[in-house]
Tab-separated table of C-alpha atoms and ligand atoms in Angstrom:
chain	number	residue	atom	x	y	z
A	15	VAL	CA	-25.271	-5.466	0.596
A	16	THR	CA	-23.023	-7.339	-1.319
A	17	VAL	CA	-19.963	-5.816	-3.179
A	18	LYS	CA	-19.129	-7.340	-6.337
A	19	LEU	CA	-15.504	-7.709	-6.617
A	20	VAL	CA	-12.411	-8.009	-9.395
A	21	VAL	CA	-8.994	-8.307	-8.217
A	22	SER	CA	-5.877	-7.290	-10.290
A	23	GLY	CA	-2.643	-9.253	-10.111
A	24	ALA	CA	-4.743	-12.208	-9.276
A	25	THR	CA	-2.304	-15.025	-9.276
A	26	GLY	CA	0.035	-13.264	-6.807
A	27	ARG	CA	0.973	-13.792	-3.245
A	28	MET	CA	-1.484	-10.937	-2.364
A	29	GLY	CA	-4.195	-11.409	-5.204
A	30	ARG	CA	-4.559	-15.077	-3.852
A	31	ALA	CA	-4.584	-14.117	-0.546
A	32	VAL	CA	-7.502	-11.533	-1.010
A	33	ALA	CA	-9.087	-14.000	-3.491
A	34	ALA	CA	-8.923	-16.891	-0.202
A	35	LEU	CA	-10.626	-14.442	2.010
A	36	ALA	CA	-13.257	-13.278	-0.366
A	37	GLY	CA	-14.799	-16.847	-1.162
A	38	ALA	CA	-15.808	-17.183	2.743
A	39	GLU	CA	-17.017	-13.156	3.095
A	40	GLU	CA	-20.469	-13.048	2.777
A	41	HIS	CA	-20.738	-9.453	2.108
A	42	VAL	CA	-18.618	-9.821	-0.865
A	43	THR	CA	-18.897	-11.944	-4.402
A	44	LEU	CA	-15.600	-12.614	-5.971
A	45	LEU	CA	-16.315	-12.438	-9.848
A	46	GLY	CA	-12.825	-13.102	-11.310
A	47	GLY	CA	-9.498	-12.049	-11.587
A	48	ILE	CA	-7.096	-10.408	-14.091
A	49	ALA	CA	-3.704	-11.748	-14.383
A	50	PRO	CA	-1.050	-12.559	-16.592
A	51	ARG	CA	-2.483	-15.559	-18.636
A	52	GLU	CA	0.318	-18.234	-18.083
A	53	PRO	CA	0.688	-21.325	-20.411
A	54	GLY	CA	-0.932	-24.311	-19.112
A	55	VAL	CA	-2.598	-22.611	-15.803
A	56	ASP	CA	-6.319	-23.299	-14.942
A	57	PRO	CA	-8.145	-19.956	-15.406
A	58	GLY	CA	-10.340	-21.496	-12.091
A	59	SER	CA	-7.718	-21.864	-10.309
A	60	GLY	CA	-6.375	-19.708	-7.315
A	61	GLY	CA	-10.074	-19.522	-6.618
A	62	TYR	CA	-11.151	-17.604	-9.119
A	63	PRO	CA	-14.599	-18.356	-11.285
A	64	THR	CA	-12.810	-16.961	-13.842
A	65	LEU	CA	-9.108	-15.501	-14.597
A	66	VAL	CA	-8.682	-12.901	-17.522
A	67	ASP	CA	-5.845	-11.149	-18.822
A	68	LEU	CA	-5.654	-7.453	-18.869
A	69	GLU	CA	-6.908	-6.662	-22.818
A	70	ASP	CA	-9.501	-9.350	-22.153
A	71	ALA	CA	-11.074	-7.792	-18.831
A	72	GLY	CA	-13.040	-5.129	-20.237
A	73	ALA	CA	-16.506	-7.730	-19.135
A	74	LEU	CA	-15.471	-8.261	-16.026
A	75	ILE	CA	-14.734	-4.783	-15.207
A	76	ASP	CA	-17.934	-3.511	-16.221
A	77	ALA	CA	-20.010	-6.127	-14.251
A	78	SER	CA	-17.941	-5.079	-10.862
A	79	GLN	CA	-18.262	-2.454	-8.291
A	80	VAL	CA	-14.715	-2.855	-6.809
A	81	LEU	CA	-11.504	-3.992	-8.347
A	82	ILE	CA	-8.487	-4.537	-6.094
A	83	ASP	CA	-5.271	-4.233	-7.430
A	84	PHE	CA	-2.413	-5.958	-5.809
A	85	SER	CA	0.127	-6.378	-8.740
A	86	ALA	CA	2.906	-4.225	-9.755
A	87	PRO	CA	3.412	-0.483	-10.787
A	88	ASP	CA	3.620	-1.433	-14.559
A	89	TYR	CA	0.505	-3.561	-14.716
A	90	LEU	CA	-1.275	-0.888	-12.759
A	91	ALA	CA	-0.792	1.693	-15.198
A	92	ARG	CA	-1.500	-0.162	-18.069
A	93	LEU	CA	-4.716	-1.626	-16.403
A	94	LEU	CA	-5.708	2.502	-16.027
A	95	GLY	CA	-4.685	3.057	-19.594
A	96	LEU	CA	-6.967	0.067	-20.855
A	97	HIS	CA	-9.677	0.526	-18.411
A	98	GLY	CA	-9.721	3.784	-17.122
A	99	ASP	CA	-13.115	4.814	-18.449
A	100	ARG	CA	-14.285	1.623	-17.541
A	101	LEU	CA	-13.694	2.129	-13.924
A	102	GLY	CA	-15.941	5.199	-13.794
A	103	GLY	CA	-18.672	5.149	-11.406
A	104	ARG	CA	-16.566	2.352	-9.841
A	105	ALA	CA	-14.067	2.263	-6.916
A	106	LEU	CA	-10.380	0.842	-6.903
A	107	VAL	CA	-8.422	0.195	-3.943
A	108	VAL	CA	-4.795	-0.012	-5.098
A	109	GLY	CA	-2.323	-1.780	-2.667
A	110	THR	CA	0.708	-1.803	-5.202
A	111	THR	CA	3.481	0.033	-3.974
A	112	GLY	CA	6.459	1.520	-5.641
A	113	LEU	CA	4.153	3.749	-7.935
A	114	ASP	CA	6.090	6.085	-9.958
A	115	SER	CA	5.020	9.467	-11.469
A	116	GLU	CA	2.946	8.507	-14.398
A	117	CYS	CA	1.320	5.801	-12.179
A	118	ARG	CA	0.462	8.281	-9.793
A	119	ARG	CA	-0.406	10.876	-12.754
A	120	LEU	CA	-2.917	8.155	-13.906
A	121	LEU	CA	-4.274	7.336	-10.198
A	122	GLU	CA	-5.325	11.136	-10.089
A	123	GLU	CA	-6.345	11.391	-13.251
A	124	ALA	CA	-8.655	8.272	-12.541
A	125	GLN	CA	-10.187	10.183	-9.071
A	126	THR	CA	-12.199	12.528	-11.175
A	127	ARG	CA	-14.586	9.860	-12.551
A	128	THR	CA	-13.481	6.794	-9.752
A	129	ALA	CA	-13.630	6.468	-6.250
A	130	VAL	CA	-9.669	5.491	-5.549
A	131	LEU	CA	-8.476	4.457	-2.687
A	132	THR	CA	-4.236	4.015	-2.039
A	133	ALA	CA	-2.704	2.240	0.637
A	134	ALA	CA	0.969	1.294	1.427
A	135	ASN	CA	-0.431	-0.872	4.149
A	136	PHE	CA	-3.780	-1.745	5.136
A	137	SER	CA	-3.663	-3.230	8.632
A	138	VAL	CA	-5.222	-1.242	11.382
A	139	GLY	CA	-1.926	-1.087	13.785
A	140	VAL	CA	0.281	0.161	10.900
A	141	ASN	CA	-2.237	2.988	9.989
A	142	LEU	CA	-1.888	3.722	14.047
A	143	LEU	CA	1.731	3.641	13.428
A	144	VAL	CA	1.473	5.982	10.910
A	145	ARG	CA	-0.146	8.295	13.221
A	146	LEU	CA	1.501	8.148	16.740
A	147	ALA	CA	4.956	8.821	14.462
A	148	ARG	CA	3.332	11.752	12.888
A	149	ILE	CA	2.660	12.694	16.771
A	150	ALA	CA	5.905	11.788	18.242
A	151	ALA	CA	8.251	13.637	15.331
A	152	ARG	CA	5.621	16.406	16.327
A	153	VAL	CA	7.208	16.059	20.299
A	154	LEU	CA	10.465	15.216	19.635
A	155	ASP	CA	12.791	17.982	18.057
A	156	ALA	CA	14.600	17.117	15.043
A	157	GLN	CA	17.551	19.043	16.962
A	158	ASP	CA	17.061	16.252	19.531
A	159	PHE	CA	16.276	12.960	18.112
A	160	ASP	CA	17.449	11.836	14.865
A	161	VAL	CA	15.111	9.477	13.141
A	162	GLU	CA	15.745	6.050	11.542
A	163	ILE	CA	13.516	3.980	9.850
A	164	VAL	CA	14.027	-0.190	9.454
A	165	GLU	CA	11.929	-1.720	7.336
A	166	ALA	CA	12.112	-5.754	6.833
A	167	HIS	CA	10.114	-7.990	4.322
A	168	HIS	CA	10.843	-11.197	2.283
A	169	GLY	CA	13.810	-12.177	-0.416
A	170	ARG	CA	10.939	-11.528	-3.171
A	171	LYS	CA	9.798	-8.008	-2.599
A	172	GLU	CA	10.087	-6.015	-5.747
A	173	ASP	CA	10.749	-2.138	-4.355
A	174	ALA	CA	12.795	-0.793	-1.471
A	175	PRO	CA	12.256	1.071	0.641
A	176	SER	CA	8.686	-0.015	1.334
A	177	GLY	CA	5.601	1.910	0.617
A	178	THR	CA	5.116	1.648	3.918
A	179	ALA	CA	8.543	2.829	5.266
A	180	LEU	CA	7.848	5.936	3.184
A	181	ALA	CA	4.391	6.406	4.542
A	182	LEU	CA	6.513	6.861	7.794
A	183	GLY	CA	8.928	8.685	6.495
A	184	GLU	CA	6.047	11.248	5.254
A	185	ALA	CA	4.387	11.165	8.439
A	186	VAL	CA	7.638	12.260	10.625
A	187	ALA	CA	8.520	15.085	7.937
A	188	GLU	CA	4.753	15.927	8.470
A	189	GLY	CA	4.860	16.225	11.909
A	190	ARG	CA	7.744	18.440	11.812
A	191	GLY	CA	6.381	20.547	8.789
A	192	ALA	CA	8.486	19.511	6.001
A	193	ALA	CA	8.897	17.343	2.938
A	194	LEU	CA	10.464	13.695	3.336
A	195	ALA	CA	12.034	13.888	-0.267
A	196	ALA	CA	14.275	17.169	1.006
A	197	LEU	CA	15.461	15.136	4.249
A	198	ARG	CA	15.571	11.181	2.916
A	199	ARG	CA	18.535	9.351	3.165
A	200	ASP	CA	18.442	5.722	1.550
A	201	GLY	CA	21.297	3.626	3.772
A	202	ARG	CA	24.511	4.745	4.438
A	203	SER	CA	28.294	3.283	3.649
A	204	GLY	CA	31.887	4.658	3.378
A	205	ARG	CA	33.044	7.909	4.822
A	206	SER	CA	29.242	9.045	5.389
A	207	GLY	CA	30.255	12.173	7.571
A	208	PRO	CA	28.496	13.623	10.435
A	209	ARG	CA	24.602	13.056	10.158
A	210	PRO	CA	22.835	16.341	9.066
A	211	SER	CA	20.291	17.061	12.056
A	212	GLY	CA	16.815	16.554	10.348
A	213	GLU	CA	17.783	13.958	7.979
A	214	ILE	CA	15.610	10.782	8.051
A	215	GLY	CA	17.294	7.586	7.688
A	216	MET	CA	15.877	4.598	5.692
A	217	HIS	CA	16.766	1.184	5.509
A	218	ALA	CA	15.310	-2.084	3.947
A	219	LEU	CA	16.533	-5.547	5.139
A	220	ARG	CA	15.421	-8.139	2.691
A	221	GLY	CA	15.047	-12.011	3.023
A	222	GLY	CA	13.147	-15.183	4.362
A	223	GLY	CA	9.579	-14.860	4.436
A	224	VAL	CA	8.930	-11.822	6.808
A	225	ALA	CA	5.742	-10.467	5.531
A	226	GLY	CA	6.685	-7.109	7.176
A	227	GLU	CA	8.079	-5.489	9.394
A	228	HIS	CA	8.658	-1.588	10.715
A	229	ILE	CA	10.677	0.627	13.171
A	230	VAL	CA	10.642	4.149	13.401
A	231	HIS	CA	13.834	4.994	15.818
A	232	PHE	CA	13.798	8.321	17.548
A	233	LEU	CA	17.675	8.666	18.681
A	234	GLY	CA	18.360	11.013	21.378
A	235	GLU	CA	21.374	11.655	23.428
A	236	ARG	CA	20.153	10.979	26.836
A	237	GLU	CA	16.629	8.339	25.992
A	238	GLN	CA	15.548	6.728	22.688
A	239	ILE	CA	11.953	5.408	21.587
A	240	ARG	CA	10.995	2.836	19.428
A	241	LEU	CA	7.386	2.808	17.417
A	242	GLY	CA	7.059	-0.122	15.732
A	243	HIS	CA	5.008	-3.199	13.962
A	244	THR	CA	5.375	-6.663	13.120
A	245	ALA	CA	3.090	-8.294	10.618
A	246	ALA	CA	2.652	-12.178	11.224
A	247	GLY	CA	1.162	-13.051	7.726
A	248	ARG	CA	-0.139	-11.610	4.586
A	249	ASP	CA	-4.079	-12.207	5.359
A	250	LEU	CA	-3.783	-9.005	7.762
A	251	PHE	CA	-3.405	-6.959	4.251
A	252	ALA	CA	-5.528	-9.141	2.467
A	253	GLU	CA	-8.330	-8.636	5.468
A	254	GLY	CA	-7.781	-4.974	5.707
A	255	ALA	CA	-8.070	-4.574	1.493
A	256	LEU	CA	-11.517	-6.299	1.545
A	257	ARG	CA	-12.869	-3.959	4.575
A	258	ALA	CA	-11.474	-1.002	2.726
A	259	ALA	CA	-13.624	-2.349	-0.480
A	260	ARG	CA	-16.497	-2.969	1.177
A	261	TRP	CA	-16.363	0.914	2.448
A	262	LEU	CA	-15.403	2.454	-0.702
A	263	ALA	CA	-18.113	0.904	-2.914
A	264	GLY	CA	-20.841	3.394	-4.417
A	265	ARG	CA	-18.445	6.200	-2.528
A	266	GLU	CA	-18.252	9.805	-5.049
A	267	PRO	CA	-15.186	9.709	-6.980
A	268	GLY	CA	-12.548	11.092	-5.306
A	269	GLY	CA	-9.487	10.063	-3.543
A	270	TYR	CA	-9.739	8.429	-0.008
A	271	THR	CA	-7.455	7.188	2.599
A	272	MET	CA	-6.976	3.960	4.612
A	273	ALA	CA	-7.137	7.162	7.505
A	274	GLN	CA	-10.690	7.495	7.063
A	275	VAL	CA	-11.570	3.957	6.730
A	276	LEU	CA	-10.489	2.886	9.991
A	277	ASP	CA	-11.927	6.496	11.121
A	278	LEU	CA	-7.891	7.079	12.394
A	279	GLU	CA	-7.548	10.570	11.093
A	280	ASP	CA	-6.373	13.453	13.147
B	308	NAP	N1	-0.463	-2.255	0.374
B	308	NAP	C1	-0.627	-3.302	1.322
B	308	NAP	O1	-0.868	-3.735	2.594
B	308	NAP	C2	0.259	-4.494	0.781
B	308	NAP	C3	0.979	-5.841	1.341
B	308	NAP	C4	1.740	-6.366	0.713
B	308	NAP	C5	1.775	-6.460	-0.251
B	308	NAP	N2	1.494	-5.143	-1.022
B	308	NAP	C6	2.406	-4.749	-2.651
B	308	NAP	O2	1.167	-5.116	-3.612
B	308	NAP	C7	2.252	-5.713	-4.750
B	308	NAP	C8	2.126	-7.668	-4.856
B	308	NAP	O3	2.561	-8.049	-3.803
B	308	NAP	P1	2.671	-9.407	-4.261
B	308	NAP	O4	3.344	-9.875	-2.873
B	308	NAP	O5	1.585	-10.234	-4.167
B	308	NAP	O6	3.292	-9.220	-5.184
B	308	NAP	P2	3.548	-11.079	-6.305
B	308	NAP	O7	3.721	-12.178	-5.653
B	308	NAP	O8	4.983	-10.691	-7.420
B	308	NAP	O9	2.291	-10.418	-7.380
B	308	NAP	C9	2.304	-10.064	-8.455
B	308	NAP	C10	1.201	-9.852	-8.893
B	308	NAP	O10	1.395	-9.305	-10.306
B	308	NAP	C11	1.431	-9.352	-11.209
B	308	NAP	N3	2.571	-8.873	-12.219
B	308	NAP	C12	2.521	-8.009	-13.298
B	308	NAP	N4	3.210	-7.819	-14.093
B	308	NAP	C13	4.051	-7.821	-12.880
B	308	NAP	C14	5.298	-7.338	-12.751
B	308	NAP	N5	5.932	-6.140	-14.084
B	308	NAP	N6	6.131	-7.870	-12.047
B	308	NAP	C15	5.775	-8.298	-10.927
B	308	NAP	N7	4.394	-8.973	-11.019
B	308	NAP	C16	3.628	-8.530	-12.072
B	308	NAP	C17	1.691	-11.187	-11.401
B	308	NAP	O11	1.964	-11.679	-12.153
B	308	NAP	P3	2.602	-12.897	-12.312
B	308	NAP	O12	2.026	-13.841	-11.488
B	308	NAP	O13	1.981	-13.742	-13.814
B	308	NAP	O14	4.120	-12.389	-12.080
B	308	NAP	C18	1.068	-11.193	-9.885
B	308	NAP	O15	-0.246	-11.363	-10.263
B	308	NAP	C19	3.417	-4.953	-4.530
B	308	NAP	O16	3.528	-3.467	-4.653
B	308	NAP	C20	3.388	-5.017	-2.728
B	308	NAP	O17	4.660	-4.426	-2.143
B	308	NAP	C21	0.581	-4.370	-0.775
């Protein structure tokens, strides 16, 4: 069965990676892309049969079964605002990170009529890492093991800490029966004082061409455990997003996770 796909954020780094892979995938038909129109850019560029503005995307969405979004929170919010009704009965895969509360609210609303899968990371390895972090946090007591999460990404990334780092932080908090918001501490500087036990430290490095690196440190007095993942390139995420798109097509409206796609649930 072939899935009819549309990509939003089509001209970005991830959008282009998805288009390149979709072109070579026999189970996916790439109908077109949605992106801000730039003067002088060929609408057929980047492997898309057609490239349209958000305002003109109605017919393209109507013809699709699945939409993959790798754009920006404000763009996704506009997409949902303009085309939320059209997405009814279809599937939406969201890879965009740094979502604000308004965007989350719109996604929750969309789930009442659309199958929605939101993932901060589409790689098998990271999704396994999230699960391992939850298990480790359950076993390694907060009194004895301090958790610090360190991530690195290319210098053009818009949000910090990364969505994946936040998902790892949530997994650690969950493993300890707490909420991340109450324990999270982003960076330290100056006279930061003694570290409260239970705190979850988050640190973001930015630079070069790093596709994505995450390390969860469990720091004890006598031993330290480090769980980590390194992505070699963006194709990894694009491939996972296409896998999610194929899995999600035709599902009932509601919210789904990458752990379900990968059969990684506890
Ligand atoms: N879930 C995952 O596995 C995963 C992996 C990698 C990245 N991501 C996330 O996916 C999103 C896109 O990443 P990317 O590296 O492809 O970014 P990018 O290269 O900046 O591409 C973003 C796309 O969205 C469009 N856009 C519209 N409004 C925008 C705005 N206000 N700010 C920035 N872009 C805007 C851009 O259009 P123009 O080209 O006209 O600017 C472009 O088409 C980010 O949220 C990133 O964190 C997720």
